[in-house]
Short mmCIF file of N, CA, C and O in Angstrom, two decimals:
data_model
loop_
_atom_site.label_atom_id
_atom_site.label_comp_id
_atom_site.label_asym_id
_atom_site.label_seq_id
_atom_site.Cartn_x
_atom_site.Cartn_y
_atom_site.Cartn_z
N UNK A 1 -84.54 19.68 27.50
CA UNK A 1 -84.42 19.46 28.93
C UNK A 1 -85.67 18.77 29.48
O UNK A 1 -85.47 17.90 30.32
N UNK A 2 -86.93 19.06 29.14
CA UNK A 2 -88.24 18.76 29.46
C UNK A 2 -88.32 17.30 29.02
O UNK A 2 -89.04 16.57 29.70
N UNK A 3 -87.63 16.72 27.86
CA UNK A 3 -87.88 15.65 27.54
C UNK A 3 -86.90 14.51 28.26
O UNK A 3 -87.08 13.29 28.37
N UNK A 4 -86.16 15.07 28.57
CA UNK A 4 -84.85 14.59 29.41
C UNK A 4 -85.47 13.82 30.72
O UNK A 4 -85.40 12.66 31.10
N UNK A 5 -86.13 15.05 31.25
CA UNK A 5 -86.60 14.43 32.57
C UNK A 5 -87.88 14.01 32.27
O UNK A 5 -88.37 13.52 33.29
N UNK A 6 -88.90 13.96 31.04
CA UNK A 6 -89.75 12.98 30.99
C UNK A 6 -89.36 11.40 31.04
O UNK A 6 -90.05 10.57 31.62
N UNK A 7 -88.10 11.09 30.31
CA UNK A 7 -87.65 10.05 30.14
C UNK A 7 -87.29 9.21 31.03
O UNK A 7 -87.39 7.99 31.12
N UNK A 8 -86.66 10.35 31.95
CA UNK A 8 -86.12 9.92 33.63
C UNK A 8 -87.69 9.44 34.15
O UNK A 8 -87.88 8.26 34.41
N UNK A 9 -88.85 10.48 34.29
CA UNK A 9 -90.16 9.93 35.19
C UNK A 9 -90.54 8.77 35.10
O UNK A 9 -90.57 7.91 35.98
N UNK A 10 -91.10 8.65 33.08
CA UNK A 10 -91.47 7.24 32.72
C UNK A 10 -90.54 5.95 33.15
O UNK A 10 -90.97 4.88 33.59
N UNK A 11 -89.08 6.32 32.91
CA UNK A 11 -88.12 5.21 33.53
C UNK A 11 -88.49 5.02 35.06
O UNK A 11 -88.57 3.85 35.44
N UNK A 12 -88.65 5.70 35.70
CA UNK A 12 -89.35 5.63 37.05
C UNK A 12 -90.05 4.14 37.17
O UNK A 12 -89.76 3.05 37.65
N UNK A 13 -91.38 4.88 36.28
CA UNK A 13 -92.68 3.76 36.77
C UNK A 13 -92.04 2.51 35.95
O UNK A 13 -92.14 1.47 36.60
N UNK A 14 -91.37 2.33 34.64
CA UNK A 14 -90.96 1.29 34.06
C UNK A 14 -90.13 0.58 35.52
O UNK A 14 -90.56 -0.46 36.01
N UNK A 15 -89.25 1.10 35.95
CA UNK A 15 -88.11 0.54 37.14
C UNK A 15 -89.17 0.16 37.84
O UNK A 15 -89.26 -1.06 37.82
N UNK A 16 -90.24 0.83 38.63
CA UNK A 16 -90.94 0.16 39.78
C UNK A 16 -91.93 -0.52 39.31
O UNK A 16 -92.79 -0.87 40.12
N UNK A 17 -92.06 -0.81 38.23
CA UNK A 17 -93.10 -2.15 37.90
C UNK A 17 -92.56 -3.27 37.50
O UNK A 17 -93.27 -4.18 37.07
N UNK A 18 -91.17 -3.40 37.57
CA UNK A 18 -90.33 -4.02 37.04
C UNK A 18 -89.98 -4.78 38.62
O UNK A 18 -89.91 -6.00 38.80
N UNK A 19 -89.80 -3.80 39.59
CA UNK A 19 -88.65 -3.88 40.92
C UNK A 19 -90.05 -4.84 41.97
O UNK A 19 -89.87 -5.93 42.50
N UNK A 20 -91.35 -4.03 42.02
CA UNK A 20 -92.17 -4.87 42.66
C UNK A 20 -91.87 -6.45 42.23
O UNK A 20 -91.16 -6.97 43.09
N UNK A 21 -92.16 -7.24 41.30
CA UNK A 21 -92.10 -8.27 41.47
C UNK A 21 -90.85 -9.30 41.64
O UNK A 21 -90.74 -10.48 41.99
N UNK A 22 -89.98 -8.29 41.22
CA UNK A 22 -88.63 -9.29 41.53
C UNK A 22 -88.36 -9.13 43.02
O UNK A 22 -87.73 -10.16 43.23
N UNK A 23 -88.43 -8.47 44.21
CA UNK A 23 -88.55 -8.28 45.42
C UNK A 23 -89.12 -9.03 45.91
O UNK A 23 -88.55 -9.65 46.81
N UNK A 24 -91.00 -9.47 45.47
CA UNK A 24 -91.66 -10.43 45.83
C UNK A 24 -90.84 -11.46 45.76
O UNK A 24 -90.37 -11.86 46.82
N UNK A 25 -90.42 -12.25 44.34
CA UNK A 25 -89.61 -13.32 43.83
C UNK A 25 -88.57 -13.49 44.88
O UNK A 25 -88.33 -14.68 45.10
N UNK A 26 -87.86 -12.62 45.62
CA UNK A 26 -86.42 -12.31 46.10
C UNK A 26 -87.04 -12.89 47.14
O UNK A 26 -86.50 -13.89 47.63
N UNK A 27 -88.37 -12.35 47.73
CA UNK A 27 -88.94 -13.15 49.33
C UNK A 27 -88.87 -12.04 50.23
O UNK A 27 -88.64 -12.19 51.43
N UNK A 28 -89.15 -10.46 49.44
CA UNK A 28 -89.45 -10.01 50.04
C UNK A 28 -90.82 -9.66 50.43
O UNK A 28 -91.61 -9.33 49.55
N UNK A 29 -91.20 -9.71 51.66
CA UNK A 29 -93.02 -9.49 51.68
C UNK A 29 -93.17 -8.57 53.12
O UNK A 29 -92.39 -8.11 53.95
N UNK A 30 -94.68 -8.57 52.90
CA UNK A 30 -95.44 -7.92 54.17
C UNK A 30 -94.60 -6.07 54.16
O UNK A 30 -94.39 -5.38 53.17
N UNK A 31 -94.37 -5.80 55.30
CA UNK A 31 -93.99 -4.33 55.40
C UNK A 31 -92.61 -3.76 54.79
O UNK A 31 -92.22 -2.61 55.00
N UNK A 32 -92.09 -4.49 54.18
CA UNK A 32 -90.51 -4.51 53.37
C UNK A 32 -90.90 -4.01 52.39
O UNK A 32 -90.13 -3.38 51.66
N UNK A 33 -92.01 -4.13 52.15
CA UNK A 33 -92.29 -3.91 50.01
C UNK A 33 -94.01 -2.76 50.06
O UNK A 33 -94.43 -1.95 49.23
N UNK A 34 -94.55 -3.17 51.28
CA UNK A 34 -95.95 -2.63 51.30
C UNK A 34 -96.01 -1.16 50.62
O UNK A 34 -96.64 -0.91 49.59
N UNK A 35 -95.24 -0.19 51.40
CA UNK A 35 -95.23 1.32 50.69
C UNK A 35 -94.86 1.15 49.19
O UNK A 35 -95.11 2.09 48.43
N UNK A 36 -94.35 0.12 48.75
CA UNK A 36 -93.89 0.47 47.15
C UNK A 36 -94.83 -0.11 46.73
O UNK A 36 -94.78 -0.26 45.51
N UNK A 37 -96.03 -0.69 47.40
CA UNK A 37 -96.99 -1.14 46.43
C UNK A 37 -98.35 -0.14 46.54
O UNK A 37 -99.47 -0.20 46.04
N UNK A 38 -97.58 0.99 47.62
CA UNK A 38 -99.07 2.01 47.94
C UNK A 38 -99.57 2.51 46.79
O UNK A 38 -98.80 2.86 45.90
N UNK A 39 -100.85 2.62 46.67
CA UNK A 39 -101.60 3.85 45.80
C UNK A 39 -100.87 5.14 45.22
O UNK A 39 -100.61 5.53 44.08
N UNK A 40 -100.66 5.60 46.45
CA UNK A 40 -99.79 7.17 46.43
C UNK A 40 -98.86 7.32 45.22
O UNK A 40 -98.67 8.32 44.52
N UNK A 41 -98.24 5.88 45.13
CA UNK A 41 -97.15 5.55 44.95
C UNK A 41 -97.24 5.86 43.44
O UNK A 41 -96.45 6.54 42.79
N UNK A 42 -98.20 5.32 43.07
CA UNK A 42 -98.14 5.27 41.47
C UNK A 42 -98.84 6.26 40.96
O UNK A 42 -98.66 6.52 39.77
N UNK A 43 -99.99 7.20 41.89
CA UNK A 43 -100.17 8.45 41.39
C UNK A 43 -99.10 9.09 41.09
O UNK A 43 -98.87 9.39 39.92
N UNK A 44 -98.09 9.45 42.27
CA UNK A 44 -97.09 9.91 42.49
C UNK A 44 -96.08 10.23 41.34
O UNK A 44 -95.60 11.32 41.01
N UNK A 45 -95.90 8.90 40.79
CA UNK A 45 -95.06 8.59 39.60
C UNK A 45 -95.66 9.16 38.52
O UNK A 45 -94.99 9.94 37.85
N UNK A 46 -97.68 8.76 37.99
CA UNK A 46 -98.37 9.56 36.61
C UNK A 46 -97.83 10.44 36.85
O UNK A 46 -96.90 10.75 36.11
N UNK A 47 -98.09 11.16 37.85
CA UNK A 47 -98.40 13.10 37.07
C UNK A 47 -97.60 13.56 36.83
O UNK A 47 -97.81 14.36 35.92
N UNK A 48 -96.25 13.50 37.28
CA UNK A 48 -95.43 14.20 36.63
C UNK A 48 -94.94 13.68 35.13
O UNK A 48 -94.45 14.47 34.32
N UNK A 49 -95.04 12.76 34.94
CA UNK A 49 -95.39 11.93 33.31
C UNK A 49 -96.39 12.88 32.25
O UNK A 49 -96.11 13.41 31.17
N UNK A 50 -97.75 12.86 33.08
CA UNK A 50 -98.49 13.75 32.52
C UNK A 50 -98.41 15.08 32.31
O UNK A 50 -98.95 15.57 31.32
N UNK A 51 -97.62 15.96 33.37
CA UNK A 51 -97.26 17.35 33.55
C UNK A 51 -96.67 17.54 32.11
O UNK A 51 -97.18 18.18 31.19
N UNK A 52 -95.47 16.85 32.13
CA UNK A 52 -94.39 16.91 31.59
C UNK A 52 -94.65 16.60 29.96
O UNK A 52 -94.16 17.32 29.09
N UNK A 53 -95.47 15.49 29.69
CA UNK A 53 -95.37 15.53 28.04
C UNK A 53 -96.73 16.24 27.83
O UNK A 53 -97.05 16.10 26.65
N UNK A 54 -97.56 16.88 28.46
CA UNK A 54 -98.58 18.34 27.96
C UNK A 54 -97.58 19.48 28.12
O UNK A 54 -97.65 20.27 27.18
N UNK A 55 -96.63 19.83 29.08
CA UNK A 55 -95.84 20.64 28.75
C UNK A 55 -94.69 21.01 27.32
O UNK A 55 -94.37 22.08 26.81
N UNK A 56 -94.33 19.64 27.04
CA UNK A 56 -93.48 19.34 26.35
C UNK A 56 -93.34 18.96 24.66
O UNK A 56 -92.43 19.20 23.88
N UNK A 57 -94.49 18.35 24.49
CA UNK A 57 -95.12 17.36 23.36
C UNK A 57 -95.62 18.61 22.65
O UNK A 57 -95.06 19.11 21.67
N UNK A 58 -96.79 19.09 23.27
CA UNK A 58 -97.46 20.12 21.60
C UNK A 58 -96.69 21.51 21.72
O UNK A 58 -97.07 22.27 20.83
N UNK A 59 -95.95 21.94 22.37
CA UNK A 59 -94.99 22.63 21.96
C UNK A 59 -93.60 22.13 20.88
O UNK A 59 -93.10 22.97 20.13
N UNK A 60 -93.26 21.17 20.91
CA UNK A 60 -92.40 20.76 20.15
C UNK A 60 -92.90 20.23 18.76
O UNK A 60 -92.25 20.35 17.73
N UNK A 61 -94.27 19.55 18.87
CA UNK A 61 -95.03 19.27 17.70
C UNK A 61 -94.98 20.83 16.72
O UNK A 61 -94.81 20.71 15.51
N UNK A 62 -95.11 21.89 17.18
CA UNK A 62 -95.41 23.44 16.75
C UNK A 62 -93.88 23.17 15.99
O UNK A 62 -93.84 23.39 14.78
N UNK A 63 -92.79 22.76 16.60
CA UNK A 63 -91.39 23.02 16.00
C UNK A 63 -90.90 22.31 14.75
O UNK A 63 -90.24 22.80 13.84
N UNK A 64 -91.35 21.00 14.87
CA UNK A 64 -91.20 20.13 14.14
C UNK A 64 -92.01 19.39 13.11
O UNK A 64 -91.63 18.81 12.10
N UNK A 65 -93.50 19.58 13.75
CA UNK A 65 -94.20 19.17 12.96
C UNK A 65 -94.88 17.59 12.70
O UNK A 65 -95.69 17.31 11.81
N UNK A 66 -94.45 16.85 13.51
CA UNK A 66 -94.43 15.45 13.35
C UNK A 66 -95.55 15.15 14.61
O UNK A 66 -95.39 15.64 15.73
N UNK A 67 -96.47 14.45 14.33
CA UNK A 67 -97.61 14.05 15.32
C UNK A 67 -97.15 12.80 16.08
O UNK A 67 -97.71 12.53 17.14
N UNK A 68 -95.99 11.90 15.52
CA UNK A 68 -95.82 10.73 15.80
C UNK A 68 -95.85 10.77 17.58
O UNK A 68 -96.79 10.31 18.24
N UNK A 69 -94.65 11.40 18.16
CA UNK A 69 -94.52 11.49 19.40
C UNK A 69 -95.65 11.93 20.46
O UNK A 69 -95.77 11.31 21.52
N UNK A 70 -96.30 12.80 20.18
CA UNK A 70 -97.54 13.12 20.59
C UNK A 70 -98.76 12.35 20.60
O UNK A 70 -99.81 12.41 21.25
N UNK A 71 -98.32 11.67 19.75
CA UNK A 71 -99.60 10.12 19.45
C UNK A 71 -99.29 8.83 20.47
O UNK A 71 -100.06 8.18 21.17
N UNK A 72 -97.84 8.72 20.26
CA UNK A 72 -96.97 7.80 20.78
C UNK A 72 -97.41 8.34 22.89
O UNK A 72 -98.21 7.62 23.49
N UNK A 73 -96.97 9.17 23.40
CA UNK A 73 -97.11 9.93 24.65
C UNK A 73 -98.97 9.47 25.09
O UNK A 73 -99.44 8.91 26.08
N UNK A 74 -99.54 9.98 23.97
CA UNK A 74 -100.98 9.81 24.06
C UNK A 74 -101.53 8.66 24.76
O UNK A 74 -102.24 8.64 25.77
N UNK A 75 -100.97 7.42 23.84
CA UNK A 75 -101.75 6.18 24.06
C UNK A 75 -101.24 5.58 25.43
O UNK A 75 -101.98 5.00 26.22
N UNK A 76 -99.49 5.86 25.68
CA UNK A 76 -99.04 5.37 26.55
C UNK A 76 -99.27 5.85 27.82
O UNK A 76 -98.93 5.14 28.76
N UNK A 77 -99.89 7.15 28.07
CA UNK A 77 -100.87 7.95 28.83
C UNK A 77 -101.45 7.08 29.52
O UNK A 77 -101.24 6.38 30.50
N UNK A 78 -102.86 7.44 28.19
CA UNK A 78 -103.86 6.73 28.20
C UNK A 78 -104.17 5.17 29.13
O UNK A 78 -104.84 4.76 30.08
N UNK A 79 -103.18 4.66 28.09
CA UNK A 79 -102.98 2.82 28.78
C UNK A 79 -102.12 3.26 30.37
O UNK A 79 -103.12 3.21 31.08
N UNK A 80 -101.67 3.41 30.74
CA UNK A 80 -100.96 3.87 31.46
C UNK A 80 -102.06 4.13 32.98
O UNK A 80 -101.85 3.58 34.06
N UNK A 81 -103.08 4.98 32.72
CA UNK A 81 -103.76 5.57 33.84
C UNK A 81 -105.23 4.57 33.86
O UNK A 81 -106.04 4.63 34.78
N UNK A 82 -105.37 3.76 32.79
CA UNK A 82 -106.41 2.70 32.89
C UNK A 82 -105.99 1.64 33.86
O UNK A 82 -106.72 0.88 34.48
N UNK A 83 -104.69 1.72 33.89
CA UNK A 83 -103.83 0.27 34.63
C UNK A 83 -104.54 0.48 35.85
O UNK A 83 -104.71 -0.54 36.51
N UNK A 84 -105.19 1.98 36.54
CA UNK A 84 -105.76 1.82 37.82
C UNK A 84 -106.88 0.96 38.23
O UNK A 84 -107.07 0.69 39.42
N UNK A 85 -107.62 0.51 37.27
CA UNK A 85 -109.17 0.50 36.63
C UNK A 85 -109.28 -0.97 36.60
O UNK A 85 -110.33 -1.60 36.46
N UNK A 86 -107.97 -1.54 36.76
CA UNK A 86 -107.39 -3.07 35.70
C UNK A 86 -107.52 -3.96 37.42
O UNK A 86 -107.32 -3.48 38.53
N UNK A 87 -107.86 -5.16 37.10
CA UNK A 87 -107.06 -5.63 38.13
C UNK A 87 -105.73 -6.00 37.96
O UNK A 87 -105.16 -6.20 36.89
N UNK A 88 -105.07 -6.11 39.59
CA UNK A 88 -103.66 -6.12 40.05
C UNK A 88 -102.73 -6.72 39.08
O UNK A 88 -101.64 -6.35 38.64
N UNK A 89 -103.33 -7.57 38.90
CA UNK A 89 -102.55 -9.01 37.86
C UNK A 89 -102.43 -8.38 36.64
O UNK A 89 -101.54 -8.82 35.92
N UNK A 90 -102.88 -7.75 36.34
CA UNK A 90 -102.94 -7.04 34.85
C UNK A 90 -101.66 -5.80 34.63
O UNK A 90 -100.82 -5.52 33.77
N UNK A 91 -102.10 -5.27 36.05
CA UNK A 91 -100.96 -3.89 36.09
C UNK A 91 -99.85 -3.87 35.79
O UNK A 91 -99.36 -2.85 35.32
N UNK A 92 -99.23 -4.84 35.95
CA UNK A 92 -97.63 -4.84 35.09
C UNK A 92 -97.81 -5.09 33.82
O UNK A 92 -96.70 -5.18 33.29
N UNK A 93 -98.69 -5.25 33.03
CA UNK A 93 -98.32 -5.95 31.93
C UNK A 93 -98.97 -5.14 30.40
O UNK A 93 -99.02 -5.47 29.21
N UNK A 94 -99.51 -3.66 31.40
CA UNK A 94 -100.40 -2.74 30.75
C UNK A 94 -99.59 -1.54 30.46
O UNK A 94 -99.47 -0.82 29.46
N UNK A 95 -98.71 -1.55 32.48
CA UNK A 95 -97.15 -0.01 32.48
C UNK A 95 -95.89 -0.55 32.14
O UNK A 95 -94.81 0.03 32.29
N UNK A 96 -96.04 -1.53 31.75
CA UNK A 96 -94.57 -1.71 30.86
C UNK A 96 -94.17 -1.02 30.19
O UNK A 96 -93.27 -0.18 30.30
N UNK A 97 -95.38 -1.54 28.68
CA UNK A 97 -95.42 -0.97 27.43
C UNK A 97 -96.22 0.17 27.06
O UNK A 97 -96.21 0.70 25.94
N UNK A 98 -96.95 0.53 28.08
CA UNK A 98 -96.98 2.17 28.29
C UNK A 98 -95.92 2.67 28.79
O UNK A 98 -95.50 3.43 27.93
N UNK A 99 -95.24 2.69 29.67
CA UNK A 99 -93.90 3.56 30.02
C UNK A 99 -93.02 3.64 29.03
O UNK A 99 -92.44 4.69 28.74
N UNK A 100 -92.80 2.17 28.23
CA UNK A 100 -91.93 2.23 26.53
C UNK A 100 -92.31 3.21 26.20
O UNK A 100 -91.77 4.26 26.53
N UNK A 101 -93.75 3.10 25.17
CA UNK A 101 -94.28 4.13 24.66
C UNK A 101 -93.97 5.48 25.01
O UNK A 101 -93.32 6.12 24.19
N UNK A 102 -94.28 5.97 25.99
CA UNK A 102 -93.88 7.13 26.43
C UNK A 102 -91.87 7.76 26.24
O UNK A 102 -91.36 8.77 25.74
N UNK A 103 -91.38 6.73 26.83
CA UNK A 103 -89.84 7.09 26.78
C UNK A 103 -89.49 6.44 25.14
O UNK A 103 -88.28 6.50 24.87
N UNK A 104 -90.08 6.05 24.39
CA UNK A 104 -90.08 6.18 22.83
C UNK A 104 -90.61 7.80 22.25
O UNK A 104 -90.03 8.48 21.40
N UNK A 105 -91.82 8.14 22.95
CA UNK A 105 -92.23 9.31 22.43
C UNK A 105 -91.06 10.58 22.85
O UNK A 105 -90.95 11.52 22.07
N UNK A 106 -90.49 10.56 23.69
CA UNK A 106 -89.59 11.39 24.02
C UNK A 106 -88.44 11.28 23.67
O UNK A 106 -87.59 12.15 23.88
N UNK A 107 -88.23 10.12 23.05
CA UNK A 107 -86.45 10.30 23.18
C UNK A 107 -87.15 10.56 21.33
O UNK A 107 -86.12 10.63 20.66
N UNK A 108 -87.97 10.66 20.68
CA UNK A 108 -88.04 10.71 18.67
C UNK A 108 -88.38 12.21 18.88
O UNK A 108 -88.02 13.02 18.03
N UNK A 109 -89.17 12.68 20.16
CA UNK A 109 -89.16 13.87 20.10
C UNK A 109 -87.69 14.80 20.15
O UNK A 109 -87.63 15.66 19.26
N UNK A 110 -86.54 14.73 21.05
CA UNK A 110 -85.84 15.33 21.17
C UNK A 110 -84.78 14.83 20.04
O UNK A 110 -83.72 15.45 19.93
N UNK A 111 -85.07 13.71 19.19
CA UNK A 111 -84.46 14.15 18.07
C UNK A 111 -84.88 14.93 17.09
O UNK A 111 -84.17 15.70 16.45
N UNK A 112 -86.34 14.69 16.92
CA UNK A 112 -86.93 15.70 15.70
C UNK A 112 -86.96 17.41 15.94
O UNK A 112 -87.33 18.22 15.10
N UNK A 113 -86.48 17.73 17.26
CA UNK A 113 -85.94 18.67 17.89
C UNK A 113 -84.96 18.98 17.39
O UNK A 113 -84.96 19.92 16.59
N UNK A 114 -83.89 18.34 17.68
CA UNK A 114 -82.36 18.55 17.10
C UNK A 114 -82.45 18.52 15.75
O UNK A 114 -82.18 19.61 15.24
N UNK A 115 -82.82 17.38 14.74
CA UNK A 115 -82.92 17.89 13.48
C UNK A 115 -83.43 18.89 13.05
O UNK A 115 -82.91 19.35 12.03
N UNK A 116 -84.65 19.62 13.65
CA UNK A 116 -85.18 20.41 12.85
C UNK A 116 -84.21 21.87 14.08
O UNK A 116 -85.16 22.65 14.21
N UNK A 117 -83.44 22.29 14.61
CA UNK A 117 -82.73 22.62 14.94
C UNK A 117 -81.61 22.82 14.05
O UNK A 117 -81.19 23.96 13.84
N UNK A 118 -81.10 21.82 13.52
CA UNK A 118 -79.65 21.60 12.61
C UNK A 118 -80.14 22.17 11.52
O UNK A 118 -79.54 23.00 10.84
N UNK A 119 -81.36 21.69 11.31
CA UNK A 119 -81.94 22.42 9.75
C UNK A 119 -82.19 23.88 9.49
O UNK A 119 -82.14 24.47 8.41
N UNK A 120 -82.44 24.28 10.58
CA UNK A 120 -82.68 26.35 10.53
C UNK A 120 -81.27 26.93 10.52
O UNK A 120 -81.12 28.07 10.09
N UNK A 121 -80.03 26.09 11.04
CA UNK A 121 -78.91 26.57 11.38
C UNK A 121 -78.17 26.20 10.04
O UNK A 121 -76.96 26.43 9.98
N UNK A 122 -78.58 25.84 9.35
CA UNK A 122 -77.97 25.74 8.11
C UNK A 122 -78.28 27.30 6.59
O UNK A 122 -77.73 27.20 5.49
#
């Protein structure tokens, strides 16, 4: 369930880094788009990213055993919360493939879940 709605968060910031510039492109500007480009905005979106795969990740690592996802979550973190640090021009092109990363780390997690699930039930 935890990984479920990690997948949903990261899809979040993937959708709104995606949606800012095609809006611009579309001709939307000035106070039409301003709040989706607020600050708030993209804190807003990390933390529960972050909540969610420290909640989620080394508990399931304990189940399964596999570091991949936890590594995978890590970097896309990581890259992810530097994008603040970056200039503007950069920021899409840093939470892309950090948000991948992340909704890669979750969706190998909740299979290595289910397999190693199927495997005790046998």
């Amino acid at each position: 369930m935890k990984d479920n709605f990690a997948i949903f968060t990261s899809g979040l910031c993937f959708i709104h880094c995606l949606a800012a510039p095609l809006l611009l492109i579309a001709g939307l500007s000035g106070q039409s788009i301003s709040w989706f480009e607020a600050e708030w905005i993209h804190q807003a979106l990390l933390v529960p990213v972050i909540i969610l795969a420290v909640l989620s990740l080394p508990y399931a690592h304990k189940q399964h055993g596999s570091l991949v996802p936890l590594l995978l979550a890590s970097v896309g973190i990581i890259a992810m919360s530097s994008s603040f640090y970056l200039p503007e021009s950069l920021e899409l092109w840093l939470v892309i493939p950090s948000a991948l990363l992340i909704i890669s780390a979750h969706v190998m997690n909740k299979r290595l879940l289910a397999t190693t699930l199927l495997s005790l039930q046998k």
